[in-house]
Amino acid sequence: MTIGLLIAVTMTLIVASTPILIAALGELVVERAGVLNLGVEGMMLIGAVTGFITMFTTGNPWLAVLVAAIAGLLSSLIFGFLTLSLSANQTATGLALTIFGTGFSALAGQSYSAMPVSLFRSVFPAELTTHPYLRVLFGYSPLVYFSLIMVFVVWWFLKRTRGGLILRAVGENDLSAHSIGYPVRAIRYGAIAFGGAMAGIAGACFPLLLTPSGPKA
Amino acid sequence: MNCDTPFRLELSGITKRFPGVLANDSVSFGVKPGEIHALLGENGAGKSTLVKMIYGIMQPDAGEIRWNGEPVTISNPNAARRLGIGMVFQHFSLFEALSVLENIALGIDSKVPSRELRARIGAIMEQYGLTLDPNRTVETLSVGERQRIEIVRALLLDPKLLIMDEPTSVLTPQEVEQLFGVLRQLAAQGCSILYISHKLHEIQALCDTATILRAGKLVHTCDPRQETSRSMAEKMIGAGLRDVTRSHDRALGEPRLIVSKLSTVQTDHFDVPVREVSFTVRAGEIFGIAGVAGNGQNALLEALSGEAPASEAGAVAVDGKPMSTADVSARRSKGLSAVPEERNGHAAVGDFTLADNAVLTARDRIDMVTLGLIGRDKAEAFAGKVIETFGVKAQGPGAIAGSLSGGNLQKFVMGREILQRPSVLVVSQPTWGVDAGAAAAIHQALVDLAEAGSAIVIISQDLDELLALCDTMAVINGGGCRARCRLRRWTLKRSAF
Amino acid sequence: MPFRLEKRPAPSRLMLYATPFGALALTMIAGALVFSLIGYDGIAAVQQIFITPLTSTFRWQDLAVKASPLIIIGVGLAVAYRANVWNIGAEGQYIVGGLTGTWVALATHGMTGIWILPAMVLAGMAGGMAYAAIPAFFKTRFNVNEILTSLMLTYASVQLVYYVVRGPWKDPMGMGFPQTRVFSEAARIPNMIPGTIVHWGVPVALLVALVVWFVMSRSVFGYRIKVVGAAPKAARYAGFSTNATIWLALLVSGGLAGLAGVLEVAGPFQRMVPGFPTNYGFTAIIVAFLARLHPIGVIFAAIVLAVTFVGGDLAQTTTGLPSAASGIFQAMLLFFLLAGDILVRYRIRRISSQPAAEVRAAAEAQP
């Protein structure tokens, strides 16, 4: 009985932390490039609403995640354009993006409120996903596994690749990076776009993972 | 050297314009293989702009760069490195939180496995007698070690032309000797070196050819060993060396500034703290502190002005009143004023008007504040007086400080302090990057202030300036202040540096 | 590109004050276009949101009541941002100010006396200051980014509201509603103009803006804030401590946000409810930027934002535009304003004859 409860709590925690984990991984890369984007929440909301609408109209969760990622990426480019190309204040621009995302999601999602959507089917066979104990390992949506894989990917990129080294160098001292000849602005655009896509995916987790029906048991 | 060898790098008609300034005006010269070529000029003469264009950080507005006879466009530093141009920056292009190895890896364009890179770094260090631990984090390294990273990074690319931008400004004499050894070895192997400096004795010791820039224009190309320091300096400054009128044998008065065993704590990597510095400056005396940058000058200035806390043992007294515990404003009210070397952003706020900048330091001594409110009329009147007295070229007290030329802003800053009639004035690099006319005006004002009975401390790297102005001189090295002497017995010995 | 940006020798004052108007005009044009494209009557929407609240005199009282907290918070933020101190948590300080004011109101419930309101106001300001002191402490002591601490503390304060109205301060006669009891007469801010909703918080807001404007433009305090923000090294040279200025900036902005909070809870709300956090603290950030951090400008910028709130409600009832639309308009306004900022420091120059070197450089840039 206690084991069952423990498993239920663990699974709820893991599922609930997934969107935050994905968004944080994206923003981690942005901050390592020396940029603070306070618009994460706005981009997540934009991802959530576009993901939801795609899911509702097509029924394809993979497509929904893709659309959410693209929507998050595009909205992050507003931030990138203002702060990098027009050197606007990062704090205020990020805040504007959050306000924008809040308004956009409320507007776009208005006609879809309280609509049900189908969820991801599990990638594992039913014996594993419904097993009283093993479901703690196998009983999640693919997004949960994606988030865990991305933890490793982001770590590997930052610590083990030349691209990650350059990104960290840009974040640490942009003037030095520029004078050695690295395209600081382009690298930051890339980091911001990645952060936006991750925030979009994180947003898509809400309808696909955390709708009132909850994750499949 | 063979005069018929074709140029490795040749510039013709290079022009670069910034808003309000012509940084390079049709500059043309060439550098041959194996030649150590000096690019000489005062601060602001356009040396750095020129080499940034050679290294691809900036693009010229007009003119042509030829590399081994072929016209080239160097659109970015990667393109420069592909041609075989390496550069060692004056303010290093290093990343403090990364290791030496990572910093070097960032400076080469291809991905090299770290084991191979280590081996290559080892080979280079062996060849040139340099030592560096590749695993250490840059923030733990000394200035000299940091420069070695830059040099190794440049050498790994097997450069055909190495640009050194003011490489010795932060080095000890031993480090300078070691650097010169490396450069001579490189030149002997056929690498051209473009050596930027304003230090004449170094150029005479090291370089085959010198190109002199003044206000963006090339004024002369010569063999530095055929010239005297004075002749090159006059070409660099564009006038006869400044003459200051002063009565040499005037009597000095009572001690006004007494510094005894002043020590500070380390704050950054580009300067060292001062250790137990003691000296006395009397009324009417100009006291010079010579030395290579990064030997504690900034720490000394800030400890005297009150910006940096002195460690408790340090004692500063003005006219017998102890100052050690007083903050900046209190010291200023009691007559101790200071002018740091950085004008825009430290001695003045670039975005403010001159009147607002007058409030920065003069608000108490000129009585601009009543009941916590700033008297704008008084600030404007004082700024106007500074502008008039010191011939600052500006559109009145409402002009934005950042829109003034360096020399004019420096005249304003110096004037602002001098017109407050401080008992003691400490200035750092008073004519750094200032044209000859403004420099002469500033020097005369300092002498006049001393003759009116103030005690003056000048911290400068410019030995000629100190020799022309000072009654007494000391050398600062490694945070300690030594070798004090009366200037009448001082003989000009460059080797002292 | 036939145009390029060229740095101005000094920031343009004309552009500094012209760009907010340009941003407002662009927001209306872009808003009309966007809302037309997605199937609403875009022009009517813009008219409802930006024009009607101003033309209908009946709405002016709404504007005044909505603008006052924005003015008070915006003025405080303008001071902090001038010092380069990025207090993003004014919403949290506003909430805590409301809560400490509520505490006084509840503790004095049933009492009378003219001292109660002043006591609440002081408690509200003290609460806002105390909440802003947390980021100030971490910033000055451990160099922790004040943007993140102040922002995160906002979320904590929202939870605090939810807790007290459901727990210790819940109205025992409230039939289970999560809210406090209605304040006594003596703890409520009286109406200023009978028959309207305009309360005494409105003139207080105007007074705050005027006082801060005077202090910022004339006093050593204002000068110190500006020097620290513009050039920290010069501030140290002038004898102004950076850490003390960070404290001052956060205490002033937090105290004013707390003042706005207590005026709201004792004025329009008259009790603490879960709906008390209304994002005034975040909207005030837009206000401060739109006003170019000028206290008098804040009055006008706050009215503009109040117009979008009131107009958003209007548009919802008349044209069926969702209330979220006003958020989109606010975000667009801020986007355009921030984009326009570049014109303050740079000017657009037409490139008449492009130098040969640049043509080649551009060609080589795309291998």
mmCIF file of N, CA and C in Angstrom, chain B residues 251-293:
data_model
loop_
_atom_site.group_PDB
_atom_site.id
_atom_site.type_symbol
_atom_site.label_atom_id
_atom_site.label_comp_id
_atom_site.label_asym_id
_atom_site.label_seq_id
_atom_site.Cartn_x
_atom_site.Cartn_y
_atom_site.Cartn_z
ATOM 1 N N ALA B 251 61.253 78.074 -3.076
ATOM 2 C CA ALA B 251 61.323 77.320 -1.829
ATOM 3 C C ALA B 251 60.018 76.573 -1.608
ATOM 4 N N LEU B 252 60.127 75.337 -1.133
ATOM 5 C CA LEU B 252 58.923 74.572 -0.847
ATOM 6 C C LEU B 252 58.499 74.847 0.589
ATOM 7 N N GLY B 253 57.170 74.790 0.821
ATOM 8 C CA GLY B 253 56.660 75.151 2.128
ATOM 9 C C GLY B 253 56.558 73.971 3.081
ATOM 10 N N GLU B 254 55.592 74.054 3.990
ATOM 11 C CA GLU B 254 55.347 73.023 5.002
ATOM 12 C C GLU B 254 54.828 71.759 4.327
ATOM 13 N N PRO B 255 55.003 70.600 4.927
ATOM 14 C CA PRO B 255 54.397 69.381 4.369
ATOM 15 C C PRO B 255 52.867 69.500 4.366
ATOM 16 N N ARG B 256 52.245 69.210 3.219
ATOM 17 C CA ARG B 256 50.779 69.271 3.156
ATOM 18 C C ARG B 256 50.166 67.868 3.096
ATOM 19 N N LEU B 257 50.807 66.980 2.344
ATOM 20 C CA LEU B 257 50.302 65.596 2.259
ATOM 21 C C LEU B 257 51.342 64.665 2.855
ATOM 22 N N ILE B 258 50.947 63.942 3.881
ATOM 23 C CA ILE B 258 51.862 62.953 4.455
ATOM 24 C C ILE B 258 51.234 61.577 4.337
ATOM 25 N N VAL B 259 51.903 60.694 3.628
ATOM 26 C CA VAL B 259 51.427 59.321 3.472
ATOM 27 C C VAL B 259 52.417 58.440 4.206
ATOM 28 N N SER B 260 51.923 57.688 5.186
ATOM 29 C CA SER B 260 52.878 56.825 5.868
ATOM 30 C C SER B 260 52.349 55.390 5.944
ATOM 31 N N LYS B 261 53.126 54.510 5.398
ATOM 32 C CA LYS B 261 52.834 53.071 5.403
ATOM 33 C C LYS B 261 51.407 52.783 4.930
ATOM 34 N N LEU B 262 51.069 53.323 3.767
ATOM 35 C CA LEU B 262 49.749 53.104 3.190
ATOM 36 C C LEU B 262 49.729 51.767 2.465
ATOM 37 N N SER B 263 48.757 50.919 2.825
ATOM 38 C CA SER B 263 48.602 49.633 2.137
ATOM 39 C C SER B 263 47.146 49.472 1.737
ATOM 40 N N THR B 264 46.902 48.739 0.658
ATOM 41 C CA THR B 264 45.522 48.475 0.245
ATOM 42 C C THR B 264 45.335 46.981 0.047
ATOM 43 N N VAL B 265 44.086 46.615 -0.172
ATOM 44 C CA VAL B 265 43.783 45.206 -0.444
ATOM 45 C C VAL B 265 43.580 45.022 -1.946
ATOM 46 N N GLN B 266 43.860 43.796 -2.414
ATOM 47 C CA GLN B 266 43.738 43.490 -3.849
ATOM 48 C C GLN B 266 42.279 43.599 -4.281
ATOM 49 N N THR B 267 42.023 44.309 -5.401
ATOM 50 C CA THR B 267 40.644 44.395 -5.888
ATOM 51 C C THR B 267 40.465 43.772 -7.264
ATOM 52 N N ASP B 268 41.407 43.955 -8.177
ATOM 53 C CA ASP B 268 41.230 43.318 -9.497
ATOM 54 C C ASP B 268 42.578 42.820 -10.009
ATOM 55 N N HIS B 269 42.500 42.160 -11.181
ATOM 56 C CA HIS B 269 43.698 41.505 -11.677
ATOM 57 C C HIS B 269 44.606 42.422 -12.459
ATOM 58 N N PHE B 270 44.057 43.575 -12.863
ATOM 59 C CA PHE B 270 44.865 44.436 -13.706
ATOM 60 C C PHE B 270 45.679 45.430 -12.892
ATOM 61 N N ASP B 271 45.605 45.329 -11.595
ATOM 62 C CA ASP B 271 46.455 46.186 -10.783
ATOM 63 C C ASP B 271 46.800 45.431 -9.506
ATOM 64 N N VAL B 272 47.895 45.837 -8.911
ATOM 65 C CA VAL B 272 48.294 45.207 -7.655
ATOM 66 C C VAL B 272 48.005 46.183 -6.518
ATOM 67 N N PRO B 273 47.819 45.681 -5.312
ATOM 68 C CA PRO B 273 47.619 46.598 -4.186
ATOM 69 C C PRO B 273 48.944 47.284 -3.835
ATOM 70 N N VAL B 274 48.849 48.424 -3.167
ATOM 71 C CA VAL B 274 50.092 49.070 -2.738
ATOM 72 C C VAL B 274 50.467 48.551 -1.351
ATOM 73 N N ARG B 275 51.774 48.502 -1.102
ATOM 74 C CA ARG B 275 52.265 47.956 0.163
ATOM 75 C C ARG B 275 53.136 48.999 0.854
ATOM 76 N N GLU B 276 52.694 49.437 1.992
ATOM 77 C CA GLU B 276 53.494 50.295 2.862
ATOM 78 C C GLU B 276 54.185 51.432 2.118
ATOM 79 N N VAL B 277 53.403 52.200 1.396
ATOM 80 C CA VAL B 277 53.952 53.335 0.676
ATOM 81 C C VAL B 277 54.011 54.547 1.610
ATOM 82 N N SER B 278 55.140 55.210 1.625
ATOM 83 C CA SER B 278 55.273 56.413 2.452
ATOM 84 C C SER B 278 55.923 57.517 1.644
ATOM 85 N N PHE B 279 55.349 58.693 1.670
ATOM 86 C CA PHE B 279 56.031 59.864 1.096
ATOM 87 C C PHE B 279 55.380 61.130 1.653
ATOM 88 N N THR B 280 56.068 62.234 1.462
ATOM 89 C CA THR B 280 55.578 63.525 1.941
ATOM 90 C C THR B 280 55.650 64.510 0.789
ATOM 91 N N VAL B 281 54.585 65.288 0.616
ATOM 92 C CA VAL B 281 54.603 66.323 -0.415
ATOM 93 C C VAL B 281 54.363 67.651 0.272
ATOM 94 N N ARG B 282 55.227 68.630 -0.038
ATOM 95 C CA ARG B 282 55.143 69.906 0.651
ATOM 96 C C ARG B 282 54.384 70.920 -0.187
ATOM 97 N N ALA B 283 54.012 72.004 0.450
ATOM 98 C CA ALA B 283 53.301 73.063 -0.268
ATOM 99 C C ALA B 283 54.160 73.530 -1.429
ATOM 100 N N GLY B 284 53.575 73.628 -2.607
ATOM 101 C CA GLY B 284 54.306 74.101 -3.770
ATOM 102 C C GLY B 284 55.094 73.031 -4.490
ATOM 103 N N GLU B 285 55.068 71.805 -3.954
ATOM 104 C CA GLU B 285 55.870 70.740 -4.543
ATOM 105 C C GLU B 285 55.046 69.914 -5.526
ATOM 106 N N ILE B 286 55.664 69.552 -6.643
ATOM 107 C CA ILE B 286 55.044 68.586 -7.547
ATOM 108 C C ILE B 286 55.824 67.282 -7.418
ATOM 109 N N PHE B 287 55.097 66.235 -6.971
ATOM 110 C CA PHE B 287 55.733 64.951 -6.679
ATOM 111 C C PHE B 287 55.315 63.972 -7.770
ATOM 112 N N GLY B 288 56.287 63.419 -8.468
ATOM 113 C CA GLY B 288 55.954 62.513 -9.575
ATOM 114 C C GLY B 288 56.097 61.068 -9.154
ATOM 115 N N ILE B 289 55.155 60.217 -9.609
ATOM 116 C CA ILE B 289 55.280 58.779 -9.370
ATOM 117 C C ILE B 289 55.334 58.105 -10.720
ATOM 118 N N ALA B 290 56.502 57.591 -11.059
ATOM 119 C CA ALA B 290 56.698 56.948 -12.356
ATOM 120 C C ALA B 290 56.523 55.447 -12.203
ATOM 121 N N GLY B 291 56.369 54.764 -13.306
ATOM 122 C CA GLY B 291 56.286 53.306 -13.243
ATOM 123 C C GLY B 291 55.419 52.755 -14.355
ATOM 124 N N VAL B 292 55.627 51.452 -14.611
ATOM 125 C CA VAL B 292 54.866 50.760 -15.654
ATOM 126 C C VAL B 292 53.449 50.529 -15.145
ATOM 127 N N ALA B 293 52.466 50.643 -16.038
ATOM 128 C CA ALA B 293 51.071 50.461 -15.631
ATOM 129 C C ALA B 293 50.874 49.123 -14.946
#
